[in-house]
Amino acid sequence: MIDLSNKAGFDLAARNRAEWRFRLYGILAIAVSLLFLLTMVGNITSTASGALKRTEIAIEVDLGADNLDPDDLRAAPWGGIVKQGLRDMFPGITKRKDKKLLYKLASPEASFELEKIVTENPGLVGGVHKIWVSASDDLDLFIRGKVDPDLPEQKRRVTDDEITWIKSLENSGNIRRVINWQFLTNGDSREPEVAGILGALVGSAWSLGVCFILSFPIGIGAALYLEEFAPKNRLSDLIEVNINNLAAVPSIVFGLLGLAMFLGVMGLPRSSPLVGGMVLALMTLPTMIIAARAALKAVPPSFKEGALALGATPVQAVFHHVFPVAMPGMLTGAIIGMAQALGETAPLLMIGMVAFIVDIPTSIVQPATALPVQIFLWADAPERAFSEKTAAAIIVLLFFLIAMNLIAILLRRKLETRF
Amino acid sequence: MVDSIISSRDVNIFYADKQAIFGVDMDILPNKVTAFIGPSGCGKSTFLRAINRMNDLIPICYMEGCMTIGGQDIYAPEVDVVALRAQVGMVFQKPNPFPKSIFENVAYGLRIHKMAAAKSEMDDRVEWSLKSAGLWDEVHDRLDQPGNSLSGGQQQRLCIARAIAIEPKVILMDEPCSALDPIATAVVEDLIDQLRREFTIIIVTHSMQQAARISQRTAFFHLGNLVEFNDTKTIFTNPVDERTQNYITGRIG
């Protein structure tokens, strides 16, 4: 009789245990990495949740003729109007020091917001109106319970007087919380309550656009030539080794090169997405070439041989049969390169994209910053409210990345089904 | 005596410093099936690929001697290899349809050589090619399907249709049936017999039965030498050389 049980020898029990143990290690490894990922995502989202809503404060402003000239709204004393509105709501405050504290309930940006509202609605001129403007970051933090009123007064950012005023405003319905769409539509600001990500988002998009337009055709062209046409000799070997080494060069080196070449020699505009994109393209090219060559290498040589045997020229054989098959793989490589470029900070610091820029860039030669640089800047800011903005900006960056990958996947699927 | 279409004189082929073919003289007759037989590594495929200069693709491979088609030296500097390959088609060991539709596979050669201007002309020529390759009845209602959705035997016939679409003079076949089952092999063998009326066919095969079944002329290669080249019947019934005798009876190989 043949014994097929694990008592039959061959050291089966130990071998099965080894099998089982290895699988356990694998599951453990995955569990640990998942744990890290969840911790990171959880930490970021919980911090960013504070930036989801913003606090607004209602101020009764007198837009009468003695305050402003309807024909010249830009010259109107908007700051004074806001302050007057605040004073009118708390007539009991007379001391200069208290008044100063009172003014700090509204954001320093409130006067600009008021100007914008009135300019867009000229019908408001002439009367007294209740206008909602941004509250200061300290008021926002207090409303959200992030300031402990039990601490001694000197140790918190909100004084007892301010607490009284905020409570009274709250009771009269003059404080509200709204969804913080401004975060997605504003540029950067010194005031965390009005700072937005749009400027950095647009700057990143411009830079990546420039980077893609430069690096994709050059990278694909180089890969096609090296893989399909270049003679295999010492020179092409040398080039291959160099490309592989370039892929491992720290990105800040490319930033220095960009600083010296694009800004120094060529005199291109500093801090612009044009230069940023060019530097990122330098950094992305080796990755793209390596990935594209791998994709070309994976195409069965029989396609090319078949075409050549039919009398196709080498260029026809490559472009009709090898290139379309390799295209999805090349796109994947391009997206990996672009994703790296999106998260890259160091080379952009070198070419000045780290500046404080409020305006949304409208072209590739205007000063701009980029998402990772913006995150770096905000993470460095002393105001407590900026830490929430930092987390929110990271989430925007991640969504940008997901959107890019999604486009790549859709594009790849479309190209793959076409035969 | 019919004039030969392909002639080789003292052809030597080298891979770097290793010689693969030693001084082969051969005259191949038009509208016949010529079979190259011999043990693996004897150089028969190398010699076949020299006829449409596919060896050019291997950087270390070079040739000495003279190879002519229709009296013209195909390795002469004024010869364009593209024009040569349009006249000398090739079918490979493993079916290699392009990752495109059945129609596009056949139409590709016509397109790159601009041999069919109007769409109707293109349709006609694709239909003719598929009919000549005996594939039309099986695929006429699914020409837009990918070429690699066909079975192995059908794929190989598609490759034959693709090769004959541009009406070459010569078709080279490098073990076309080695990846096919016996039934598909029989179909392709019938097809080769049909095609010989219009084309000159040279086929490399490992199967001596196949050579005996389909060819009129057979060349036996051994260790890079052309040992014997004669009518198939003579080779298999009355070989002159002892090595041929040993190979066809299975004593070497």
XYZ file of C-alpha atoms in Angstrom:
672
model
C 0.000 0.000 0.000
C 1.154 3.527 -0.802
C 1.107 5.916 2.158
C 0.167 9.442 1.051
C -0.259 10.919 4.531
C 2.305 13.341 5.909
C 3.593 10.600 8.165
C 5.152 9.035 5.100
C 8.582 10.584 5.638
C 10.344 13.013 3.259
C 10.478 15.407 6.252
C 7.040 16.611 5.157
C 5.965 18.162 8.449
C 8.960 20.511 8.575
C 8.583 21.449 4.911
C 4.905 22.254 5.393
C 5.746 24.359 8.441
C 8.321 26.303 6.404
C 5.695 26.902 3.717
C 3.195 28.126 6.278
C 5.765 30.305 8.006
C 6.734 32.041 4.779
C 3.125 32.855 3.965
C 2.710 34.290 7.462
C 5.740 36.555 6.917
C 4.172 37.787 3.682
C 0.861 38.585 5.314
C 2.653 40.310 8.189
C 4.670 42.447 5.787
C 1.521 43.542 3.998
C -0.260 44.214 7.282
C 2.577 46.399 8.533
C 2.710 48.444 5.339
C -1.073 48.844 5.382
C -0.853 50.029 8.972
C 1.714 52.676 8.039
C -0.392 53.784 5.100
C -3.555 54.020 7.173
C -1.739 55.953 9.907
C -0.453 58.432 7.369
C -3.754 58.905 5.567
C -5.674 59.020 8.844
C -3.333 61.578 10.368
C -3.437 63.812 7.296
C -7.206 63.679 6.876
C -7.904 64.297 10.538
C -5.577 67.314 10.545
C -6.970 68.550 7.252
C -10.572 68.265 8.449
C -10.054 71.546 10.320
C -9.513 73.315 7.020
C -12.747 71.954 5.578
C -14.831 74.826 6.973
C -14.031 78.454 7.631
C -15.559 80.973 10.020
C -17.209 84.161 8.833
C -18.236 87.168 10.845
C -21.087 89.548 9.965
C -20.294 93.250 10.132
C -22.802 96.087 9.750
C -21.051 98.460 7.377
C -22.147 101.940 6.509
C -21.683 102.406 2.782
C -23.208 105.891 2.873
C -21.950 108.826 0.840
C -19.905 110.272 3.677
C -17.791 107.103 3.712
C -17.196 106.465 0.014
C -17.486 107.935 -3.446
C -19.604 105.647 -5.692
C -17.591 106.705 -8.752
C -14.255 105.830 -7.218
C -14.746 102.706 -5.115
C -11.058 101.827 -5.186
C -10.163 104.946 -3.233
C -12.693 104.263 -0.485
C -11.264 103.660 3.027
C -12.351 100.006 3.187
C -10.262 99.230 6.235
C -11.823 102.126 8.080
C -15.327 101.071 7.091
C -14.756 97.578 8.497
C -13.314 98.972 11.727
C -16.188 101.411 12.062
C -18.640 98.547 11.565
C -16.955 96.576 14.346
C -16.946 99.585 16.658
C -20.644 100.181 15.987
C -21.459 96.648 17.075
C -19.663 97.139 20.407
C -20.314 100.806 21.300
C -19.084 100.208 24.872
C -15.470 99.871 23.808
C -13.635 103.137 24.003
C -10.074 102.368 24.983
C -7.600 102.400 22.093
C -6.001 99.142 23.199
C -9.368 97.382 23.333
C -10.350 98.745 19.945
C -7.188 97.255 18.463
C -8.111 93.881 19.929
C -11.634 94.253 18.579
C -10.388 94.896 15.054
C -8.473 91.616 15.254
C -11.742 89.659 15.304
C -12.006 90.133 11.551
C -9.307 88.961 9.213
C -6.882 91.638 7.975
C -8.127 90.592 4.549
C -11.710 91.582 5.420
C -11.328 95.050 3.902
C -10.341 93.519 0.535
C -13.251 91.119 0.738
C -15.616 94.002 1.434
C -14.214 95.960 -1.501
C -14.711 92.982 -3.766
C -18.287 92.418 -2.615
C -19.252 96.066 -3.105
C -17.490 96.330 -6.477
C -19.419 93.309 -7.689
C -22.724 94.586 -6.246
C -22.749 98.379 -6.755
C -26.383 98.432 -5.542
C -25.099 98.155 -1.966
C -23.621 101.648 -2.094
C -25.554 104.198 -0.103
C -27.045 102.113 2.693
C -26.113 100.192 5.807
C -25.675 96.476 5.156
C -24.767 93.370 7.003
C -21.808 91.833 5.158
C -20.156 88.475 5.889
C -16.364 88.595 5.854
C -13.635 86.211 6.982
C -12.994 86.000 10.687
C -9.437 85.953 11.972
C -7.676 82.634 12.449
C -7.713 83.059 16.228
C -11.490 83.513 16.278
C -11.803 80.475 14.020
C -9.670 78.372 16.363
C -11.670 79.527 19.393
C -15.023 78.777 17.768
C -13.788 75.273 16.999
C -12.791 74.766 20.618
C -9.082 74.648 19.840
C -8.331 77.311 22.442
C -8.610 76.209 26.066
C -10.398 79.038 27.996
C -9.237 77.522 31.313
C -5.609 78.400 30.581
C -4.273 81.600 32.139
C -4.969 84.540 29.853
C -1.292 85.148 29.012
C -0.884 81.635 27.712
C -3.614 81.737 25.088
C -3.995 83.708 21.871
C -7.517 84.873 22.782
C -8.009 87.279 25.714
C -10.955 87.248 28.129
C -12.387 90.380 26.495
C -12.245 88.787 23.064
C -14.010 85.715 24.410
C -16.826 87.890 25.695
C -17.157 89.637 22.322
C -17.060 86.378 20.378
C -19.737 84.887 22.665
C -21.964 87.915 22.140
C -21.440 87.810 18.353
C -22.244 84.110 18.390
C -25.438 84.658 20.399
C -26.614 87.395 18.024
C -26.070 85.068 15.053
C -23.240 87.113 13.624
C -20.801 84.216 13.354
C -21.249 81.350 10.910
C -19.261 78.400 9.615
C -19.218 77.782 5.872
C -17.544 75.269 3.590
C -14.083 76.536 2.775
C -14.314 76.699 -1.035
C -11.928 79.638 -0.823
C -9.147 77.174 -0.116
C -9.500 75.894 -3.666
C -10.042 79.271 -5.340
C -7.587 81.576 -3.538
C -3.893 82.080 -3.947
C -1.435 82.074 -1.090
C -1.713 84.634 1.723
C 0.047 85.622 4.913
C -3.280 85.094 6.692
C -4.094 81.402 7.078
C -7.871 82.054 7.099
C -7.819 83.214 3.478
C -4.811 81.320 2.130
C -5.681 79.008 -0.758
C -3.999 76.368 -2.870
C -5.074 77.446 -6.361
C -1.891 79.360 -7.137
C 0.291 76.358 -6.318
C -2.076 73.986 -8.115
C -1.983 76.067 -11.286
C 1.787 76.488 -10.952
C 2.205 72.712 -10.658
C -0.088 72.106 -13.627
C 1.820 74.585 -15.827
C 5.176 73.108 -14.765
C 4.041 69.538 -15.390
C 2.613 70.571 -18.754
C 5.960 72.023 -19.791
C 7.735 68.998 -18.344
C 5.540 66.545 -20.290
C 5.733 68.426 -23.581
C 9.528 68.474 -23.336
C 10.333 65.113 -21.807
C 7.792 62.804 -23.483
C 8.752 63.374 -27.131
C 12.469 63.631 -26.344
C 12.382 60.596 -24.063
C 10.406 58.446 -26.494
C 12.544 59.592 -29.400
C 15.761 58.785 -27.568
C 14.446 55.402 -26.454
C 13.248 54.503 -29.952
C 16.570 55.431 -31.509
C 18.708 53.726 -28.867
C 16.628 50.564 -28.804
C 15.707 50.090 -32.451
C 18.191 51.911 -34.652
C 21.442 52.766 -32.880
C 24.369 50.473 -33.683
C 25.392 48.439 -30.674
C 28.911 49.628 -29.957
C 30.970 51.133 -27.150
C 29.446 54.564 -27.646
C 25.874 53.342 -27.281
C 26.918 51.256 -24.256
C 28.450 54.368 -22.716
C 25.265 56.352 -23.355
C 23.167 53.609 -21.784
C 25.323 53.522 -18.635
C 25.125 57.299 -18.382
C 21.348 57.378 -18.711
C 21.022 54.769 -15.976
C 23.314 56.824 -13.749
C 21.437 60.054 -14.454
C 18.252 58.447 -13.167
C 19.935 58.106 -9.785
C 21.322 61.649 -9.584
C 19.778 63.643 -6.693
C 17.201 66.027 -8.059
C 18.739 69.089 -6.468
C 21.643 68.698 -8.880
C 19.231 69.224 -11.756
C 17.989 72.307 -9.908
C 21.538 73.679 -9.780
C 21.977 72.921 -13.463
C 18.711 74.745 -14.197
C 19.841 77.700 -12.102
C 23.129 77.930 -13.974
C 21.849 77.179 -17.477
C 18.248 78.333 -17.794
C 18.418 81.339 -15.477
C 22.104 82.201 -15.669
C 23.039 81.585 -19.291
C 19.693 81.691 -21.091
C 18.160 84.376 -18.904
C 14.704 82.812 -18.665
C 12.278 84.319 -16.123
C 13.028 83.330 -12.535
C 10.398 81.414 -10.518
C 8.420 80.647 -13.683
C 6.719 77.331 -14.471
C 8.620 77.391 -17.783
C 11.956 76.985 -16.022
C 10.399 74.700 -13.395
C 9.052 72.451 -16.142
C 12.402 72.415 -17.912
C 14.226 71.407 -14.746
C 11.644 68.723 -14.001
C 11.980 67.497 -17.597
C 15.733 67.068 -17.101
C 14.994 65.033 -14.013
C 12.226 62.971 -15.644
C 14.020 62.180 -18.917
C 16.231 59.315 -17.680
C 13.283 57.594 -15.982
C 11.213 58.008 -19.117
C 13.933 56.715 -21.436
C 14.596 53.668 -19.268
C 10.889 52.810 -19.025
C 10.319 53.377 -22.740
C 13.280 51.177 -23.650
C 11.954 48.420 -21.403
C 8.551 48.728 -23.093
C 10.162 48.530 -26.554
C 12.284 45.558 -25.519
C 9.149 43.717 -24.409
C 7.625 43.813 -27.909
C 8.155 40.420 -29.587
C 10.821 40.864 -32.300
C 8.674 38.718 -34.591
C 6.425 41.719 -35.363
C 9.356 43.738 -36.621
C 10.797 40.761 -38.523
C 7.430 40.072 -40.147
C 7.137 43.664 -41.311
C 10.713 43.777 -42.585
C 10.186 40.532 -44.484
C 7.232 42.184 -46.220
C 9.523 44.949 -47.443
C 8.775 47.572 -44.811
C 11.609 50.003 -44.155
C 13.027 49.832 -40.611
C 11.261 53.072 -39.677
C 7.953 51.736 -41.012
C 8.398 48.444 -39.186
C 9.104 50.234 -35.909
C 6.404 52.888 -36.148
C 3.676 50.603 -37.510
C 4.253 47.554 -35.360
C 6.647 48.064 -32.462
C 5.686 51.570 -31.345
C 1.903 51.001 -30.997
C 2.449 47.827 -28.975
C 4.984 49.541 -26.704
C 2.894 52.707 -26.300
C 0.939 51.644 -23.174
C 4.186 50.676 -21.441
C 5.803 53.948 -22.438
C 2.829 55.859 -21.057
C 3.167 54.044 -17.761
C 6.801 55.057 -17.617
C 5.888 58.622 -18.475
C 3.318 58.731 -15.683
C 5.791 57.359 -13.147
C 8.207 60.066 -14.209
C 5.536 62.762 -14.046
C 4.373 61.600 -10.625
C 7.952 61.934 -9.396
C 8.130 65.379 -10.939
C 4.876 66.400 -9.257
C 6.239 65.625 -5.827
C 9.648 67.159 -6.448
C 10.598 70.149 -4.266
C 14.361 70.458 -4.221
C 15.058 71.496 -7.836
C 12.227 74.039 -7.705
C 13.773 75.692 -4.638
C 16.927 76.222 -6.684
C 15.187 78.107 -9.474
C 13.139 80.326 -7.191
C 9.717 78.704 -7.278
C 9.766 78.939 -3.490
C 8.756 82.605 -3.455
C 5.647 83.915 -1.694
C 3.298 84.466 -4.619
C -0.281 85.618 -4.127
C -1.412 85.929 -7.746
C -2.609 82.915 -9.693
C -0.162 82.463 -12.609
C -1.880 82.845 -15.976
C 1.041 81.825 -18.177
C 4.234 79.789 -17.996
C 6.476 82.844 -17.687
C 4.801 84.350 -14.618
C 6.185 83.724 -11.164
C 4.555 80.723 -9.566
C 5.051 78.130 -6.905
C 4.209 74.437 -6.937
C 2.188 72.137 -4.682
C 5.060 70.460 -2.821
C 6.819 73.789 -2.361
C 3.593 75.343 -1.039
C 3.286 72.472 1.428
C 6.873 73.065 2.491
C 6.214 76.809 2.949
C 3.047 76.317 4.986
C 4.588 73.595 7.124
C 7.207 76.175 8.041
C 4.686 78.921 8.948
C 4.291 79.736 12.649
C 0.487 80.225 12.666
C -1.259 77.222 14.059
C -4.002 77.358 11.414
C -1.395 76.755 8.700
C -0.780 73.194 9.905
C -4.326 72.340 8.843
C -3.749 74.043 5.507
C -0.599 71.967 5.091
C -2.528 68.735 5.544
C -5.276 69.943 3.211
C -2.663 70.836 0.590
C -1.200 67.333 0.870
C -4.661 65.946 0.165
C -4.969 68.192 -2.896
C -1.566 66.927 -4.049
C -2.672 63.329 -3.587
C -5.868 63.969 -5.558
C -3.825 65.600 -8.326
C -1.708 62.445 -8.398
C -4.753 60.177 -8.478
C -6.256 62.229 -11.323
C -3.017 61.912 -13.296
C -2.870 58.168 -12.779
C -6.516 57.819 -13.732
C -5.940 59.621 -17.009
C -2.970 57.364 -17.683
C -4.975 54.217 -16.954
C -7.856 55.312 -19.186
C -5.466 56.272 -21.964
C -3.647 52.977 -21.653
C -6.843 50.969 -21.763
C -7.987 52.851 -24.845
C -4.700 52.251 -26.641
C -4.544 48.612 -25.632
C -7.944 47.639 -27.033
C -7.048 49.196 -30.365
C -5.261 46.538 -32.393
C 16.790 22.743 -68.823
C 14.770 25.564 -67.265
C 16.681 28.678 -66.261
C 17.128 28.998 -62.520
C 15.570 31.951 -60.670
C 17.979 31.970 -57.743
C 21.646 31.122 -58.021
C 24.307 31.075 -55.400
C 27.989 30.781 -56.191
C 30.566 29.973 -53.540
C 28.468 31.460 -50.725
C 30.184 31.536 -47.320
C 28.335 32.913 -44.317
C 29.967 33.779 -41.004
C 28.698 34.645 -37.543
C 31.593 36.760 -36.283
C 34.537 34.345 -36.771
C 32.443 31.187 -36.850
C 31.651 29.981 -40.340
C 28.096 28.662 -40.778
C 27.942 28.063 -44.534
C 30.825 26.725 -46.627
C 30.973 27.533 -50.320
C 27.452 26.690 -51.381
C 26.626 26.637 -55.101
C 22.962 26.193 -55.803
C 20.469 26.847 -58.608
C 16.820 27.012 -57.637
C 14.205 26.483 -60.335
C 11.119 28.676 -60.645
C 7.640 27.394 -59.804
C 8.962 24.460 -57.889
C 8.997 23.688 -54.207
C 12.572 23.320 -53.024
C 13.069 21.772 -49.596
C 16.141 22.303 -47.417
C 16.687 19.408 -45.038
C 19.439 18.556 -42.619
C 20.141 18.209 -38.916
C 19.772 21.168 -36.546
C 22.537 23.723 -36.833
C 23.508 22.638 -40.344
C 22.998 26.149 -41.698
C 19.859 25.606 -43.773
C 17.941 28.450 -42.083
C 20.978 30.720 -42.323
C 21.212 30.046 -46.032
C 17.459 30.620 -46.445
C 17.644 33.975 -44.675
C 20.504 35.013 -46.944
C 18.112 34.879 -49.911
C 16.083 37.887 -48.709
C 18.933 39.373 -46.668
C 17.195 38.889 -43.327
C 20.687 38.086 -42.026
C 21.435 41.809 -42.383
C 19.514 42.238 -39.127
C 22.171 40.266 -37.248
C 25.098 42.673 -36.827
C 27.760 39.949 -36.500
C 26.602 38.047 -39.591
C 28.286 38.607 -42.949
C 28.423 36.858 -46.278
C 30.944 36.191 -49.019
C 30.182 34.970 -52.517
C 27.480 35.757 -54.987
C 23.725 35.357 -54.652
C 21.571 36.328 -57.618
C 17.850 36.501 -58.219
C 16.767 36.709 -61.845
C 20.393 37.311 -62.743
C 20.786 40.259 -60.391
C 23.252 40.226 -57.510
C 21.136 40.913 -54.420
C 24.149 42.019 -52.377
C 25.206 44.614 -54.973
C 25.399 48.111 -53.503
C 22.692 49.496 -55.824
C 20.155 46.903 -54.634
C 17.577 48.263 -52.214
C 16.833 45.640 -49.616
C 13.232 46.882 -49.380
C 12.665 46.155 -53.075
C 14.327 42.753 -52.651
C 12.083 41.757 -49.762
C 9.014 42.892 -51.678
C 10.008 40.281 -54.293
C 11.146 37.594 -51.852
C 8.542 37.084 -49.129
C 9.033 35.077 -45.970
C 6.950 32.939 -43.648
C 8.422 32.255 -40.211
C 8.599 29.213 -37.993
C 6.206 30.638 -35.409
C 3.089 32.305 -36.822
C 3.595 36.030 -36.257
C 0.463 37.917 -37.311
C 0.627 41.606 -36.501
C -1.460 42.678 -33.484
C -4.013 44.127 -35.881
C -7.184 42.892 -37.572
C -7.157 40.025 -40.056
C -7.864 42.502 -42.853
C -5.077 44.847 -41.795
C -2.620 41.965 -41.577
C -3.123 41.176 -45.248
C -3.519 44.791 -46.329
C -0.326 45.950 -44.620
C 2.089 44.998 -47.392
C -0.245 46.496 -49.997
C -0.423 49.718 -48.019
C 3.301 50.254 -47.523
C 4.022 49.488 -51.180
C 1.009 51.566 -52.296
C -0.238 48.671 -54.408
C -3.942 49.357 -53.983
C -5.159 52.916 -54.389
C -8.915 52.554 -54.076
C -10.660 50.856 -51.198
C -12.475 48.453 -53.519
C -9.156 47.428 -55.043
C -7.767 46.849 -51.569
C -10.791 44.734 -50.633
C -10.399 42.693 -53.827
C -6.718 42.041 -53.281
C -7.187 41.093 -49.634
C -9.971 38.719 -50.659
C -7.792 37.218 -53.403
C -4.908 36.713 -50.990
C -7.067 35.105 -48.330
C -8.678 32.866 -50.953
C -5.265 31.866 -52.304
C -4.196 31.017 -48.765
C -7.373 28.943 -48.332
C -8.472 31.058 -45.396
C -11.284 33.110 -46.915
C -14.132 30.722 -46.109
C -13.091 30.591 -42.457
C -12.611 34.319 -41.854
C -14.639 36.274 -44.430
C -17.285 37.206 -41.854
C -14.810 38.392 -39.206
C -12.116 40.306 -41.029
C -12.141 42.962 -38.318
C -11.194 40.473 -35.594
C -7.621 40.480 -34.320
C -5.266 38.244 -36.278
C -4.099 36.465 -33.159
C -7.652 35.347 -32.333
C -7.236 32.640 -34.989
C -5.955 29.124 -34.332
C -2.280 28.364 -34.917
C -2.836 26.832 -38.361
C -5.096 29.695 -39.407
C -2.522 32.207 -38.167
C 0.155 30.581 -40.288
C -2.108 30.688 -43.348
C -2.812 34.345 -42.527
C 0.935 34.934 -42.589
C 1.093 33.186 -45.958
C -1.797 35.357 -47.223
C 0.068 38.408 -45.956
C 3.203 37.338 -47.831
C 1.476 36.562 -51.146
C -0.693 39.705 -51.092
C 2.148 41.764 -52.520
C 2.771 39.074 -55.169
C 6.433 38.286 -54.603
C 8.296 36.013 -57.002
C 9.716 33.801 -54.272
C 8.363 32.763 -50.871
C 10.798 31.540 -48.226
C 9.335 29.340 -45.507
C 11.343 28.639 -42.370
C 9.853 25.472 -40.860
C 6.310 26.823 -41.327
C 4.628 23.749 -39.876
C 6.803 23.023 -36.865
C 4.374 24.789 -34.503
C 1.263 23.206 -36.049
C -0.633 19.991 -35.383
C -0.802 17.298 -38.130
C -4.198 18.411 -39.437
C -3.196 22.071 -39.769
C 0.082 20.875 -41.274
C -1.784 18.930 -43.949
C -3.817 22.024 -44.830
C -0.698 24.181 -45.115
C 1.067 21.506 -47.187
C -1.855 21.416 -49.634
C -1.681 25.170 -49.794
C 2.044 25.123 -50.576
C 1.396 22.725 -53.417
C -1.261 25.095 -54.820
C 0.944 28.149 -54.479
C 3.808 26.690 -56.474
C 1.932 27.449 -59.713
C 2.401 31.147 -59.117
C 5.378 31.375 -56.815
C 8.739 29.788 -56.314
C 8.805 28.271 -52.851
C 11.783 27.371 -50.720
C 10.968 25.579 -47.487
C 13.180 24.598 -44.598
C 11.831 21.557 -42.819
C 12.883 19.095 -40.185
C 10.412 16.535 -41.387
C 11.755 14.350 -44.154
C 8.257 13.065 -44.841
C 7.130 16.620 -45.404
C 9.995 17.277 -47.791
C 9.142 14.106 -49.654
C 5.429 14.980 -49.809
C 5.553 18.577 -51.001
C 8.854 19.323 -52.712
C 10.111 18.661 -56.205
C 13.731 19.456 -55.384
C 15.536 18.737 -52.129
C 18.828 20.078 -50.777
C 20.568 18.261 -47.947
C 22.807 20.386 -45.733
C 25.285 18.987 -43.265
C 27.637 21.004 -41.043
C 27.304 24.063 -43.277
C 27.973 22.189 -46.511
C 25.492 21.526 -49.266
C 25.966 17.786 -49.466
C 23.507 16.891 -52.141
C 20.930 18.770 -54.208
C 18.713 16.922 -56.608
C 15.162 15.942 -57.495
C 13.325 14.957 -54.342
C 12.625 11.501 -55.702
C 16.310 10.866 -56.351
C 17.370 12.177 -52.946
C 14.985 9.891 -51.114
C 15.313 6.808 -53.285
C 18.801 6.901 -54.660
C 21.056 9.349 -52.798
C 24.577 9.653 -54.090
C 26.320 10.736 -50.901
C 26.660 8.420 -47.964
C 25.803 11.217 -45.475
C 22.474 11.809 -47.243
C 21.793 8.120 -47.114
C 22.545 8.042 -43.399
C 20.377 11.099 -42.666
C 17.266 9.988 -44.543
C 17.449 6.560 -43.047
C 17.798 8.058 -39.571
C 21.327 6.972 -38.811
C 22.547 10.561 -38.244
C 20.600 13.653 -37.376
